[in-house]
Coordinates of C-alpha atoms in Angstrom, one line a residue:
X1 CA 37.0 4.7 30.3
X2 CA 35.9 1.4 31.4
X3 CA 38.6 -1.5 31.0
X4 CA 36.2 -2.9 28.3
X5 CA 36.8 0.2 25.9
X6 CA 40.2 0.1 26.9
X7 CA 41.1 -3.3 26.2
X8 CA 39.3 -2.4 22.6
X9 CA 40.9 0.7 21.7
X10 CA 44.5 -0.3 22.3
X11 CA 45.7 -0.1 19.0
X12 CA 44.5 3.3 18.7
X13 CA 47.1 5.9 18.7
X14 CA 46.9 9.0 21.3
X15 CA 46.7 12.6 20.3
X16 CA 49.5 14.6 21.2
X17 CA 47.1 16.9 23.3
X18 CA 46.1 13.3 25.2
X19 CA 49.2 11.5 25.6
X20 CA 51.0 15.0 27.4
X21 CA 48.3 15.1 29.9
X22 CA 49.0 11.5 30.4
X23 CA 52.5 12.2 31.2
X24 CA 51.9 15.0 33.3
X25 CA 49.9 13.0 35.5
X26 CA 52.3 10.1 35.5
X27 CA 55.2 12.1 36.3
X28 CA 52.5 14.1 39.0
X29 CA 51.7 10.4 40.9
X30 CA 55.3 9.2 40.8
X31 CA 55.6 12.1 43.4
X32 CA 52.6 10.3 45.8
X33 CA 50.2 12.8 45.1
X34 CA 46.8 11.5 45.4
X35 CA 45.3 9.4 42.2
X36 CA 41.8 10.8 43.0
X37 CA 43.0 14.1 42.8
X38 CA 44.7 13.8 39.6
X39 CA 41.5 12.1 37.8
X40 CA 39.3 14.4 40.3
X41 CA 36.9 11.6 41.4
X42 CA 36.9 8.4 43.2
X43 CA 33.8 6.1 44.0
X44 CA 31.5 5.6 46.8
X45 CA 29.3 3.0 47.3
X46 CA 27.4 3.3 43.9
X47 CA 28.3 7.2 42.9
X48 CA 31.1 9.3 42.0
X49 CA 31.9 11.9 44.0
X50 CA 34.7 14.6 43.1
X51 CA 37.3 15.0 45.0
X52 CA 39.4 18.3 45.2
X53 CA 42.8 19.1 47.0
X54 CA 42.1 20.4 50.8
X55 CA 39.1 17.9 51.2
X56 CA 40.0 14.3 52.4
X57 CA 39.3 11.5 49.7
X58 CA 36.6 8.9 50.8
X59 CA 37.4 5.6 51.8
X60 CA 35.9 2.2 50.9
X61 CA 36.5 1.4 54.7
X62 CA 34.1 4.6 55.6
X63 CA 31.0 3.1 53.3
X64 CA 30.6 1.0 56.3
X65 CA 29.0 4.0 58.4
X66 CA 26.1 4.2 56.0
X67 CA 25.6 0.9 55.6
X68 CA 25.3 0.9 59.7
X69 CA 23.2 3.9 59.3
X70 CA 21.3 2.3 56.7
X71 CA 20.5 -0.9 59.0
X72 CA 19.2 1.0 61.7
X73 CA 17.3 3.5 60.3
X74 CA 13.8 3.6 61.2
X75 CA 10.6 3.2 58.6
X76 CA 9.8 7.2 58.6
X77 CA 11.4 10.0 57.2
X78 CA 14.5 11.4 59.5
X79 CA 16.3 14.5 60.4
X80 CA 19.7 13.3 59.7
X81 CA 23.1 15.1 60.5
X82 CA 26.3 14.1 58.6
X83 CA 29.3 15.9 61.1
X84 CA 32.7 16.4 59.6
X85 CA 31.6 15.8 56.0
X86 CA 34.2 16.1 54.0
X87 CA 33.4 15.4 50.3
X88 CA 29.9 15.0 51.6
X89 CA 30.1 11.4 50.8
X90 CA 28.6 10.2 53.5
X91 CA 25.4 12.2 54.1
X92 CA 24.7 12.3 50.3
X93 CA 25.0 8.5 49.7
X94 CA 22.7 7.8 52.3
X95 CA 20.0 10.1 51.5
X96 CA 20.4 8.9 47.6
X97 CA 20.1 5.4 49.0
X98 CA 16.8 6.1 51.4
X99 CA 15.7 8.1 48.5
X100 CA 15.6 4.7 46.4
X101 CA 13.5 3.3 49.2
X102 CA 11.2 6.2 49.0
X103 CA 11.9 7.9 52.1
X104 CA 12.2 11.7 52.4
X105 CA 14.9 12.6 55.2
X106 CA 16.1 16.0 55.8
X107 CA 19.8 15.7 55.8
X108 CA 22.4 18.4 57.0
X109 CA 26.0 18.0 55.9
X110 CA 28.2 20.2 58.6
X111 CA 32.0 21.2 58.2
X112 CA 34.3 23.5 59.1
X113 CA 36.3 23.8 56.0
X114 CA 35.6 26.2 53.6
X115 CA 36.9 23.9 50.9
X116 CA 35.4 21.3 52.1
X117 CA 31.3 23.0 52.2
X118 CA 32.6 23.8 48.3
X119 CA 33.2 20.4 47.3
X120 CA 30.4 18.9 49.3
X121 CA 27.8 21.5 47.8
X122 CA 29.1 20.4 44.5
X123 CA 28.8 16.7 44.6
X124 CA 24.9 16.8 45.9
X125 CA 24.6 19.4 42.9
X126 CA 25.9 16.6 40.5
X127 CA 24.2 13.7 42.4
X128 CA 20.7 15.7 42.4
X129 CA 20.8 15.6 46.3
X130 CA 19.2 18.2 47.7
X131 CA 21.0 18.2 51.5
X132 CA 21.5 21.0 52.9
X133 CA 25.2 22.3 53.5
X134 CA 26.2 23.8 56.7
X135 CA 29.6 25.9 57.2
X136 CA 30.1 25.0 60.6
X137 CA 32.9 25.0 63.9
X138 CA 30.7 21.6 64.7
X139 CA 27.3 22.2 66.6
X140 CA 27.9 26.3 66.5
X141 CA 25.9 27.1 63.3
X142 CA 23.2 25.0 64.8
X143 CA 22.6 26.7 67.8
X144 CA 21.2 30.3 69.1
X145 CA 23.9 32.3 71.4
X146 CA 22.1 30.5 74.5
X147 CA 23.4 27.1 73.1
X148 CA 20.0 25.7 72.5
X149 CA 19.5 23.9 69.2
X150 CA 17.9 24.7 65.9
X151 CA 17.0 21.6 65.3
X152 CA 17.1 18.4 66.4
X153 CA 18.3 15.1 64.5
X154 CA 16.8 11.6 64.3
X155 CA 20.6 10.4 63.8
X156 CA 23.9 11.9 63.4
X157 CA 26.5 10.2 61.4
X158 CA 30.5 11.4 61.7
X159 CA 33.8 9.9 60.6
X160 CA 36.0 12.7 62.2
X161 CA 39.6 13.4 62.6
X162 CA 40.5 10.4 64.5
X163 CA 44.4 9.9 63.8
X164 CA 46.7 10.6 67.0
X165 CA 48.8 13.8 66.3
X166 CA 52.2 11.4 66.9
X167 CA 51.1 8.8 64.1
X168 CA 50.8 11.5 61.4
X169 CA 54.0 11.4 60.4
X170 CA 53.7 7.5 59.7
X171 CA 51.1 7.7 57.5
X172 CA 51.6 6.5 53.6
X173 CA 52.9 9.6 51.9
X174 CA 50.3 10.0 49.6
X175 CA 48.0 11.1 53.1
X176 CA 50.7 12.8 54.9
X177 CA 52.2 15.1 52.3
X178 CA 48.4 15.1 50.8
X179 CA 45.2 15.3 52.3
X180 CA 44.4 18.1 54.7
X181 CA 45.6 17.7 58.4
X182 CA 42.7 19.4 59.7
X183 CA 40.6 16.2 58.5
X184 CA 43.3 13.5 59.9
X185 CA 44.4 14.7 63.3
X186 CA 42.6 13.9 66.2
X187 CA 44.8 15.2 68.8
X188 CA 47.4 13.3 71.3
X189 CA 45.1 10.5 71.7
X190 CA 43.3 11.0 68.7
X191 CA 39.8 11.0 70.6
X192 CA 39.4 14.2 71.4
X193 CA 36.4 15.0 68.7
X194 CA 34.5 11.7 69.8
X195 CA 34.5 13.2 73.5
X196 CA 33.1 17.1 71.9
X197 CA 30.8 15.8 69.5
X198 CA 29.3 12.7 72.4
X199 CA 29.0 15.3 74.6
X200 CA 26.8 17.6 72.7
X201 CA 25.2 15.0 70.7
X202 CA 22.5 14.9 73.6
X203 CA 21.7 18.2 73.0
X204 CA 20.9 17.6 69.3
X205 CA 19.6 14.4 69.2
X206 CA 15.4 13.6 69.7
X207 CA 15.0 10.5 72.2
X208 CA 16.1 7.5 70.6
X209 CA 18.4 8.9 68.8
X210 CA 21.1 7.2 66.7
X211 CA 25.1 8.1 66.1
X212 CA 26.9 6.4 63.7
X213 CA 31.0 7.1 64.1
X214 CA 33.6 5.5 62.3
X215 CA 36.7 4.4 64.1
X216 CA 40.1 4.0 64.6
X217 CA 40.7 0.0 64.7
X218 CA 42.1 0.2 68.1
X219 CA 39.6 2.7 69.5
X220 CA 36.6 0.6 70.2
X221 CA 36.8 0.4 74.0
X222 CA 37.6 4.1 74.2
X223 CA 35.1 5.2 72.2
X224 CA 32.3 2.6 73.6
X225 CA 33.8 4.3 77.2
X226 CA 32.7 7.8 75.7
X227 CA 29.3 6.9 74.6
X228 CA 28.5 5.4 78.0
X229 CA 29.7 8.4 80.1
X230 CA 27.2 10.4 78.3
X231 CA 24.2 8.2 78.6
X232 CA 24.2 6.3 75.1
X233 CA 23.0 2.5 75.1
X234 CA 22.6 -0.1 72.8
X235 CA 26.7 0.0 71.6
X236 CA 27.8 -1.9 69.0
X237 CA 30.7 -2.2 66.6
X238 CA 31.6 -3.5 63.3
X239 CA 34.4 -4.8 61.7
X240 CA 35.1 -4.2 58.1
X241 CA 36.3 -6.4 55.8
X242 CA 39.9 -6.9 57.2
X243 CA 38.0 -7.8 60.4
X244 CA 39.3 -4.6 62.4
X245 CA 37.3 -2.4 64.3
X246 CA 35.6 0.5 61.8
X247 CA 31.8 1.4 62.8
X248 CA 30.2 2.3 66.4
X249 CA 26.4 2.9 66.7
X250 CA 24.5 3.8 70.1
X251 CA 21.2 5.1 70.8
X252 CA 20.7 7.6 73.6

């Protein structure tokens, strides 16, 4: 409930049903185990999005990718490709906020994780989004045995494992113990997805087109480095609100 209802129901006494799950879910976080996946939501930008063990929780830090996106998104309808969704949280929140500005994209939600496509089909069930959910090892779903694409995007958009395999073990506990590896570790240098994904980008983007990646806040030059070696212009960064590196955007 809002802190309004609560501040007026406080004299009201719990159930018995109530005030057990209560203390099961106490006595569950006093063991670091993830608020979001107690209550089984958290908030993104404007909408609530489930969240589900096995799927990494979204960020407040990672809105900043679709308000990037959002900035440089054209005045047409897009092909749009959210990589390494996740919850689907970003893909879905930026189609639900074009969709306010009346534009129609066609937006693709891509993971590998079979919990993960489960989660992210069901939070564009409850947020009415109709993006389409992919169940793929990256680009493979998305091309023919030849390598040549299905379709080509207008933008792609990823916040991919990015954490260096060393630093996992210093995370808070609540991520370590927690949220799925597979979403955090980005191997020995922790750049190895932005290198696959740059790489093939070309292949899957239309001229002009746009990537979006959120970052580590030390990996700005390395990234930018990336982007340039495969022929993307235009690089910028953005800081979020602790004024560390979070966004990069390029256009090939």
């Amino acid at each position: 409930m809002e802190p309004s209802e609560l501040y007026a129901r406080l004299q009201e006494e719990l159930d018995d049903v109530t005030a057990m799950r209560y203390l099961r879910a106490i006595k569950k976080r006093a063991t670091h185990y993830p608020l979001q996946y107690i209550t089984g939501f958290t908030y993104f930008l404007e909408y609530e999005f489930l969240c589900r063990e096995n799927v990494l929780i979204p960020r407040y830090d990672t809105e900043n990718v679709v308000f990037r996106a959002l900035e440089m998104s054209p005045d047409r309808n897009m092909k749009v490709l959210d990589m390494c969704t996740g919850s689907g949280c970003i893909g879905i929140s930026f189609q639900l906020m074009r969709r306010d500005d009346e534009y129609d994209d066609e937006v693709y939600l891509v993971d590998v994780s079979d919990d993960a496509v489960s989660l992210a089909c069901d939070n564009a069930d409850s947020l009415n989004s109709d993006v389409r959910v992919v169940k793929s090892d990256l680009f493979d779903a998305l091309q023919d045995e030849n390598g040549n694409p299905h379709i080509k995007f207008d933008m792609i958009m990823c916040n991919p494992p990015y954490i260096r395999t060393k630093d996992i073990y210093n995370l808070m506990k609540d991520v370590r113990d927690f949220e799925p590896r597979l979403a955090l570790d980005g191997s020995s240098d922790g750049l190895e997805f932005y290198r696959i994904i740059t790489k093939e980008a070309s292949r899957f983007l239309n001229e002009n087109g746009i990537i979006v990646y959120e970052i580590g806040c030390e990996q700005y030059l390395d990234v930018r480095d990336i982007l340039k070696e495969n022929g993307f212009q235009d690089i910028h960064r953005l800081m979020d609100m602790s004024g560390l590196d979070r966004v990069v955007s390029a256009v090939l």
